[in-house]
PDB file of N, CA and C in Angstrom:
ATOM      1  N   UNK A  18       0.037  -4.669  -7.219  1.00  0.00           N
ATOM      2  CA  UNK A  18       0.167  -4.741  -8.647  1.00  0.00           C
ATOM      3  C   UNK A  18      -0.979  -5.508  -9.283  1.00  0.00           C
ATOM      4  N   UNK A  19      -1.047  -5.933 -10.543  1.00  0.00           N
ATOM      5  CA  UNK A  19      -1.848  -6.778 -11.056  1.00  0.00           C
ATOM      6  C   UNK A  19      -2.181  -7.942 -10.986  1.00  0.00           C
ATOM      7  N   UNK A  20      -0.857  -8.627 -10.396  1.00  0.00           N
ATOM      8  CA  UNK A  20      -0.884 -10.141  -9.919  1.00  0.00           C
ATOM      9  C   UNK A  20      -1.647  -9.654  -8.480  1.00  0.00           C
ATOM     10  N   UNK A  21      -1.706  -9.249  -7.791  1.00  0.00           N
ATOM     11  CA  UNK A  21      -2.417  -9.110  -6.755  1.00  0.00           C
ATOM     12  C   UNK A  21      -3.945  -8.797  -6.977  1.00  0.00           C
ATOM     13  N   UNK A  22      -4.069  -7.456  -7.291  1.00  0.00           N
ATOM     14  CA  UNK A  22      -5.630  -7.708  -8.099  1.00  0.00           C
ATOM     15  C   UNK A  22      -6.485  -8.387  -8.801  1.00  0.00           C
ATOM     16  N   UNK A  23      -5.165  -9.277  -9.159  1.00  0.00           N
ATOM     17  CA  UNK A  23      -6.271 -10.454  -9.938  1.00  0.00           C
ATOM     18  C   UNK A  23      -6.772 -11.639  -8.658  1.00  0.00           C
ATOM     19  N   UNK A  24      -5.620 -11.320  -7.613  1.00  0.00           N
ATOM     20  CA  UNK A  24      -5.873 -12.407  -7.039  1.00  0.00           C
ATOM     21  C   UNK A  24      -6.474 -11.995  -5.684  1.00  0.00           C
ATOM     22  N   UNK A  25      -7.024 -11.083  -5.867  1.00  0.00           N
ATOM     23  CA  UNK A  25      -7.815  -9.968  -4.588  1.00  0.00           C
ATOM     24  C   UNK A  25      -6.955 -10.009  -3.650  1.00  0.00           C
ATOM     25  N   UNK A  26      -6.272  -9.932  -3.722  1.00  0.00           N
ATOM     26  CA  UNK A  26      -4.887  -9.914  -2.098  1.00  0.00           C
ATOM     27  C   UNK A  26      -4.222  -8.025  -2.056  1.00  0.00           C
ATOM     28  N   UNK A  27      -5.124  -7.264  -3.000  1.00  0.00           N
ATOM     29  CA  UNK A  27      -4.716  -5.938  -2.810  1.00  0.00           C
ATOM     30  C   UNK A  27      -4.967  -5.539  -1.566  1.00  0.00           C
ATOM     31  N   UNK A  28      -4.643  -4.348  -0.390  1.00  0.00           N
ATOM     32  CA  UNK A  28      -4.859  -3.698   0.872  1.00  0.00           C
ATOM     33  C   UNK A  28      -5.434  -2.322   0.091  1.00  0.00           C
ATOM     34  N   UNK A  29      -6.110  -1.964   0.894  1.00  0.00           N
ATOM     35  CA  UNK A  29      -6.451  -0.869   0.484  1.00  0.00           C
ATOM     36  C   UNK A  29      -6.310   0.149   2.270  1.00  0.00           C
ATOM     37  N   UNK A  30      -5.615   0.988   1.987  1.00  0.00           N
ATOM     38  CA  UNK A  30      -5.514   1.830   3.071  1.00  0.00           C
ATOM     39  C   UNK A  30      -6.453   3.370   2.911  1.00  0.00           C
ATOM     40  N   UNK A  31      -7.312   3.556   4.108  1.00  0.00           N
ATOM     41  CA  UNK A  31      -8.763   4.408   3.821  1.00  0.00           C
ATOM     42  C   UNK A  31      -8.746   5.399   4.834  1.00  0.00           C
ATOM     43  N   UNK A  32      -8.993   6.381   4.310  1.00  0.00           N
ATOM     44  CA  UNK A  32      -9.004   7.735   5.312  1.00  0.00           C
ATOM     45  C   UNK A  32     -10.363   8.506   4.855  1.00  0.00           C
ATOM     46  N   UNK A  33     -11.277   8.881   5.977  1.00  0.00           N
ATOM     47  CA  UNK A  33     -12.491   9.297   5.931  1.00  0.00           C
ATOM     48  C   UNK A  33     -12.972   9.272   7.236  1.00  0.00           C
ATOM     49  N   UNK A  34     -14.430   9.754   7.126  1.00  0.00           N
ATOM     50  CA  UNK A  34     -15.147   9.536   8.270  1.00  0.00           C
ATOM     51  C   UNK A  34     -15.933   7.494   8.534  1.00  0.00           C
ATOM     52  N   UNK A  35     -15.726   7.547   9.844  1.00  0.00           N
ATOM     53  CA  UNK A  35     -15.402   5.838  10.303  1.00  0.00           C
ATOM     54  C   UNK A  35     -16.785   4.845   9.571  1.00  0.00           C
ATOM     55  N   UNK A  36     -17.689   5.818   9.973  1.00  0.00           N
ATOM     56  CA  UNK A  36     -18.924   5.174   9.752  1.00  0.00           C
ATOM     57  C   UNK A  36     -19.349   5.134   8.080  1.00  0.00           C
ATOM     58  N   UNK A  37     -18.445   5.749   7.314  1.00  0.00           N
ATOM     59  CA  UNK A  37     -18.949   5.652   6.067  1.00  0.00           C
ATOM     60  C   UNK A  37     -17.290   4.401   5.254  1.00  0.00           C
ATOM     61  N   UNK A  38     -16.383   4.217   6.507  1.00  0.00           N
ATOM     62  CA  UNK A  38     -15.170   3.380   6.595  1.00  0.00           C
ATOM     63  C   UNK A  38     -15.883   1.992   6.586  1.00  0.00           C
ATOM     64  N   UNK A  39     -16.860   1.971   7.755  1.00  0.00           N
ATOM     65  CA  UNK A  39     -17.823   0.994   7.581  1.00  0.00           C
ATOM     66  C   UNK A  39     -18.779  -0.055   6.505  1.00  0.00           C
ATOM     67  N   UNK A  40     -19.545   0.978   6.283  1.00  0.00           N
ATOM     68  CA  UNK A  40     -20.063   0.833   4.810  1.00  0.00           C
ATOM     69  C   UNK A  40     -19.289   0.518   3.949  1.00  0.00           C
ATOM     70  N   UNK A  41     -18.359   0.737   3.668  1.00  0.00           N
ATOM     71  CA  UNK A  41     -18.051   0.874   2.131  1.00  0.00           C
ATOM     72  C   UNK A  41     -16.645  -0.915   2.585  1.00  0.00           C
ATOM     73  N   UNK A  42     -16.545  -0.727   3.864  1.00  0.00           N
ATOM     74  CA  UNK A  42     -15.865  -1.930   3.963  1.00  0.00           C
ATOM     75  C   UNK A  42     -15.820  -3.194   3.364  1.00  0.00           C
ATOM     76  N   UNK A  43     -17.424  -3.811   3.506  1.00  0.00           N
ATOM     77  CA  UNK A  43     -17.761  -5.136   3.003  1.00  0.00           C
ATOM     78  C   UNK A  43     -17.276  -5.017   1.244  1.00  0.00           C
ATOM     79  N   UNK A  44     -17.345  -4.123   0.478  1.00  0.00           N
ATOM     80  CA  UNK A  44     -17.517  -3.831  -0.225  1.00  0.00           C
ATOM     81  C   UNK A  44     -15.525  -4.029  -0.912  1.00  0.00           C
ATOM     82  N   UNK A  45     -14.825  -3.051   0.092  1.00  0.00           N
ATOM     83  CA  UNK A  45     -13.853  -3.503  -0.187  1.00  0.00           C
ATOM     84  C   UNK A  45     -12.973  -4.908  -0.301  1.00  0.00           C
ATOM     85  N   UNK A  46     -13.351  -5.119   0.734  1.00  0.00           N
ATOM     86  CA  UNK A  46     -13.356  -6.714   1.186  1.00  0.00           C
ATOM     87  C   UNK A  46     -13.363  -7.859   0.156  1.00  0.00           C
ATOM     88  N   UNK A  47     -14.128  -7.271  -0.611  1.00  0.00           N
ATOM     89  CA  UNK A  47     -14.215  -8.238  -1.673  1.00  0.00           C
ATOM     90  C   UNK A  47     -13.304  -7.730  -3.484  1.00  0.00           C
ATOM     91  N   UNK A  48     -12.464  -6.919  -2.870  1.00  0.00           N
ATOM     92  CA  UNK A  48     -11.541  -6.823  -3.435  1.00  0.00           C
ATOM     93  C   UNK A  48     -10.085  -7.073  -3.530  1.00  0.00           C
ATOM     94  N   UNK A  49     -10.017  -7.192  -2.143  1.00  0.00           N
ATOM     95  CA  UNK A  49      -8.491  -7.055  -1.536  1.00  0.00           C
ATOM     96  C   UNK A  49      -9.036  -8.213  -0.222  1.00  0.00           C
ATOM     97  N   UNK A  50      -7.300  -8.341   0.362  1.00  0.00           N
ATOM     98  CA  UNK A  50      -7.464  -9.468   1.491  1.00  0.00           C
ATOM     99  C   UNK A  50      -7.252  -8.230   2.729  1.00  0.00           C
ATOM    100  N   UNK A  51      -6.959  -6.712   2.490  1.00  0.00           N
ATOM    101  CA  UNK A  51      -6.347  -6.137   3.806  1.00  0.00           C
ATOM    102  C   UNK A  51      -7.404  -5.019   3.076  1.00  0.00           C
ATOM    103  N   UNK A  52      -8.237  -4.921   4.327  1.00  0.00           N
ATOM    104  CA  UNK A  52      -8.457  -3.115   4.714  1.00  0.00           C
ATOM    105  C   UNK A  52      -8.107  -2.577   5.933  1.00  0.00           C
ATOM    106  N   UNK A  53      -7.858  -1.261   6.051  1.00  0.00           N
ATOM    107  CA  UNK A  53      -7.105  -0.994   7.330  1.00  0.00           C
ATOM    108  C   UNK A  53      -7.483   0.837   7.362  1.00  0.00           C
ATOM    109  N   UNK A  54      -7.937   0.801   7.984  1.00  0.00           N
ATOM    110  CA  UNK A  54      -8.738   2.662   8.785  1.00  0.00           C
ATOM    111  C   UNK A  54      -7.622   3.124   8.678  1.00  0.00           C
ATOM    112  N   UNK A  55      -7.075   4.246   8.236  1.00  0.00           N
ATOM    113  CA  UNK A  55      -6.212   4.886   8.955  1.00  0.00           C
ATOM    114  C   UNK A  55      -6.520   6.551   9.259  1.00  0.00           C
ATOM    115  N   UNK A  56      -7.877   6.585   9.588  1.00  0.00           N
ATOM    116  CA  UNK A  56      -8.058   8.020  10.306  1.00  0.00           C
ATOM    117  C   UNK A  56      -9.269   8.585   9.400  1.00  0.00           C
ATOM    118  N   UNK A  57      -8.753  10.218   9.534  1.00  0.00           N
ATOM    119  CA  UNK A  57      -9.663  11.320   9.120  1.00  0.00           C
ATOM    120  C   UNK A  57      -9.782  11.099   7.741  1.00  0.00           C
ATOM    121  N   UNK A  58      -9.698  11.809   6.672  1.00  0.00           N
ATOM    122  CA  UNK A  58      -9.878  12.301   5.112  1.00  0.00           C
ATOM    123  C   UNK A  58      -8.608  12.155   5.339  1.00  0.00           C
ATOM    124  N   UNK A  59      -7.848  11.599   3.855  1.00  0.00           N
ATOM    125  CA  UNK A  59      -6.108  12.055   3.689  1.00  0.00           C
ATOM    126  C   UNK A  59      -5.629  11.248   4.147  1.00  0.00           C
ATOM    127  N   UNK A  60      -5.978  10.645   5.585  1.00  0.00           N
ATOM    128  CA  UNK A  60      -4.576   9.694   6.036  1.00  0.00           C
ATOM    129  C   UNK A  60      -4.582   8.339   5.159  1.00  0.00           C
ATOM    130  N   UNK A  61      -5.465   7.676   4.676  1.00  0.00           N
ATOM    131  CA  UNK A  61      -5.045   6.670   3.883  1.00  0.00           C
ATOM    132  C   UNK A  61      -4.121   7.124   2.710  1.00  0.00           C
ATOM    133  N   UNK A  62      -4.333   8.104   2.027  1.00  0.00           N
ATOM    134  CA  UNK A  62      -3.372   8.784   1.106  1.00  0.00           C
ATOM    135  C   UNK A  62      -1.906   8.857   1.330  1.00  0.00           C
ATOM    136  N   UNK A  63      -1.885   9.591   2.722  1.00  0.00           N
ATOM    137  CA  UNK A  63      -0.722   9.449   3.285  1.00  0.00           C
ATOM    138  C   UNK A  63       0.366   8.007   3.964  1.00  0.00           C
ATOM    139  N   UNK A  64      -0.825   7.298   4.267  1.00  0.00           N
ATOM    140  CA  UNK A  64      -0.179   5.993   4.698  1.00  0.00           C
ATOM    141  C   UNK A  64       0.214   5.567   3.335  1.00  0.00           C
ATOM    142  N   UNK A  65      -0.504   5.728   1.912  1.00  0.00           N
ATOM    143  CA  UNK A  65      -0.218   4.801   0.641  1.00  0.00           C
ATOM    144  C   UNK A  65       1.321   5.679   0.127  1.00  0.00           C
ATOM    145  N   UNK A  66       1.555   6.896   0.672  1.00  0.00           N
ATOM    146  CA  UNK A  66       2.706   7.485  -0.001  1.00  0.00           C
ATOM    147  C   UNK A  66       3.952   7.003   0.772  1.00  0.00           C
ATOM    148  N   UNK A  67       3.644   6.888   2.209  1.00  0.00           N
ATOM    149  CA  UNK A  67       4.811   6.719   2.895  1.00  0.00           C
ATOM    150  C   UNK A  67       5.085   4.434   3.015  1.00  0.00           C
ATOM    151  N   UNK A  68       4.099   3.940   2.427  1.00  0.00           N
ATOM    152  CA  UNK A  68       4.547   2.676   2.259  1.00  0.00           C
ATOM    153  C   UNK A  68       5.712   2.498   0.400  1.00  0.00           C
ATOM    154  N   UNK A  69       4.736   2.928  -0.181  1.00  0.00           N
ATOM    155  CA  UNK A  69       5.806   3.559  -1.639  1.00  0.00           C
ATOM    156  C   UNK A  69       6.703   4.130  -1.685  1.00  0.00           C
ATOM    157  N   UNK A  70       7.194   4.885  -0.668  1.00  0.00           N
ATOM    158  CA  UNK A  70       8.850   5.169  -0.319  1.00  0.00           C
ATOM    159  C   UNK A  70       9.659   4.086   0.348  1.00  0.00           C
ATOM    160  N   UNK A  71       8.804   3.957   1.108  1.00  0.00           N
ATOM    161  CA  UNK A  71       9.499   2.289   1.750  1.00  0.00           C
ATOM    162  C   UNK A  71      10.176   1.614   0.729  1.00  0.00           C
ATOM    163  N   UNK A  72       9.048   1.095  -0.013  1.00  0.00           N
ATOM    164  CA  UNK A  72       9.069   0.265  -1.318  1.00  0.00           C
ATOM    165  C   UNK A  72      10.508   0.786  -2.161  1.00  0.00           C
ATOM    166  N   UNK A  73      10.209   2.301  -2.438  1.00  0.00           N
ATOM    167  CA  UNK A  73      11.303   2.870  -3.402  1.00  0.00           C
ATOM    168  C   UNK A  73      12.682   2.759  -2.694  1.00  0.00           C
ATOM    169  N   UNK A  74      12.600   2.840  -1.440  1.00  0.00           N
ATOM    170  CA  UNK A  74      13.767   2.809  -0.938  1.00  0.00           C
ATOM    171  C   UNK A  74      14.868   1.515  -1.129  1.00  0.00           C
ATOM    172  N   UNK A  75      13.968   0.637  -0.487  1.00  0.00           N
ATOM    173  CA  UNK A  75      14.189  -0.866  -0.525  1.00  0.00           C
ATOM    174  C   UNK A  75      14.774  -1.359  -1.910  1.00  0.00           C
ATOM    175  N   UNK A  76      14.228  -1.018  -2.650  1.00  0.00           N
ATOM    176  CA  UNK A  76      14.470  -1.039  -4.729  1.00  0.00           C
ATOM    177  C   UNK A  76      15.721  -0.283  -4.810  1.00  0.00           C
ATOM    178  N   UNK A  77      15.955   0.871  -4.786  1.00  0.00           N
ATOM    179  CA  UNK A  77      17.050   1.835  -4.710  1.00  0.00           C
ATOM    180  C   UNK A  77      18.129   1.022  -4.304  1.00  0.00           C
ATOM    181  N   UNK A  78      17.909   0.898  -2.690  1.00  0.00           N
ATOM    182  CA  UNK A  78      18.967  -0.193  -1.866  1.00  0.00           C
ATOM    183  C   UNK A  78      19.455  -1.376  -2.823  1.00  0.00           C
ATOM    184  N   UNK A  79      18.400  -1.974  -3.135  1.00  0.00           N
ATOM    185  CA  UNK A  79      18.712  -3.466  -3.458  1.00  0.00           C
ATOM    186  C   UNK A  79      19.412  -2.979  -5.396  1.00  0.00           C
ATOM    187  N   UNK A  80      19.475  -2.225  -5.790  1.00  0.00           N
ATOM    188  CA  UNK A  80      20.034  -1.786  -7.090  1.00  0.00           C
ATOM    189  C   UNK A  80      21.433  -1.330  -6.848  1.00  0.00           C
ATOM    190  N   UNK A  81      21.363  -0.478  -6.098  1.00  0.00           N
ATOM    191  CA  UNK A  81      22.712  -0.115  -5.653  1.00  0.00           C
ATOM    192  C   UNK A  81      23.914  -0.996  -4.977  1.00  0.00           C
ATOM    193  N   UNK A  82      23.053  -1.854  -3.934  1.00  0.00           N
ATOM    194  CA  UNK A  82      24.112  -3.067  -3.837  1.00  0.00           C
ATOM    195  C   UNK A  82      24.599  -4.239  -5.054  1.00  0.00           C
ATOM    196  N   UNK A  83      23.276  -4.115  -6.169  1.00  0.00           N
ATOM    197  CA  UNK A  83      23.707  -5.264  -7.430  1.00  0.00           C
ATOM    198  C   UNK A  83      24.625  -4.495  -8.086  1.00  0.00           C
ATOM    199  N   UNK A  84      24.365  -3.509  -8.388  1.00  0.00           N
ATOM    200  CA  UNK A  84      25.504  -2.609  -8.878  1.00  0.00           C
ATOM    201  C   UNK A  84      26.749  -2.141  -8.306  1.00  0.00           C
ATOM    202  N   UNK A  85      27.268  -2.432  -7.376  1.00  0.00           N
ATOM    203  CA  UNK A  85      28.621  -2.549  -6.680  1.00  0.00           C
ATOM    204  C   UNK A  85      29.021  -3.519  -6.742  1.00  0.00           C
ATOM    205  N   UNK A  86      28.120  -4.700  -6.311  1.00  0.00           N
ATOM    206  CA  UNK A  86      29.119  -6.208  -6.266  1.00  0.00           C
ATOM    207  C   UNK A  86      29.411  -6.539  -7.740  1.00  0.00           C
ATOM    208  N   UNK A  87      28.631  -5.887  -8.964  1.00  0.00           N
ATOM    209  CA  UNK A  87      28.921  -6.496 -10.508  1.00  0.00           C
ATOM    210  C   UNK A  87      30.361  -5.544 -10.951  1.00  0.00           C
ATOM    211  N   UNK A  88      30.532  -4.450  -9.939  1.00  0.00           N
ATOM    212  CA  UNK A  88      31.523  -3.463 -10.381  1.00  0.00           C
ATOM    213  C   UNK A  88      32.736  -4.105  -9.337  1.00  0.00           C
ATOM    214  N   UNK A  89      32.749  -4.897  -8.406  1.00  0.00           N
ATOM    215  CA  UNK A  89      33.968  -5.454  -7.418  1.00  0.00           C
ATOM    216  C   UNK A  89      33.973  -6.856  -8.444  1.00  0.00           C
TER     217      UNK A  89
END
């Protein structure tokens, strides 16, 4: 989020070819506290969709239980 970007502690998850993963690393680095390879073209995309379901899930969960115990 924004509190994170302000405070460079964003991850950035990167899918491409390694050696241009390389390069562009230092670079990230100084944006965020986490970079992390995750493969070909696409898989960082894919790693960022399947951590945001996590996320949504977890939110969902935690709504649905506040909303039962305010209804018991």
């Amino acid at each position: 989020g924004v509190g994170a970007a302000r405070a460079g502690n964003l991850t950035f998850m990167v899918g491409g070819v390694e050696q241009e993963f390389d390069a562009a690393k230092e670079l990230l680095i100084c944006m965020g506290s986490n970079v992390v390879y995750c493969g070909e073209v696409g898989t960082g995309q894919a790693a960022k969709i399947c951590n945001n379901m996590l996320l949504a899930i977890s939110m969902i969960g935690t709504a649905e239980a506040m909303n039962l115990g305010i209804r018991f």
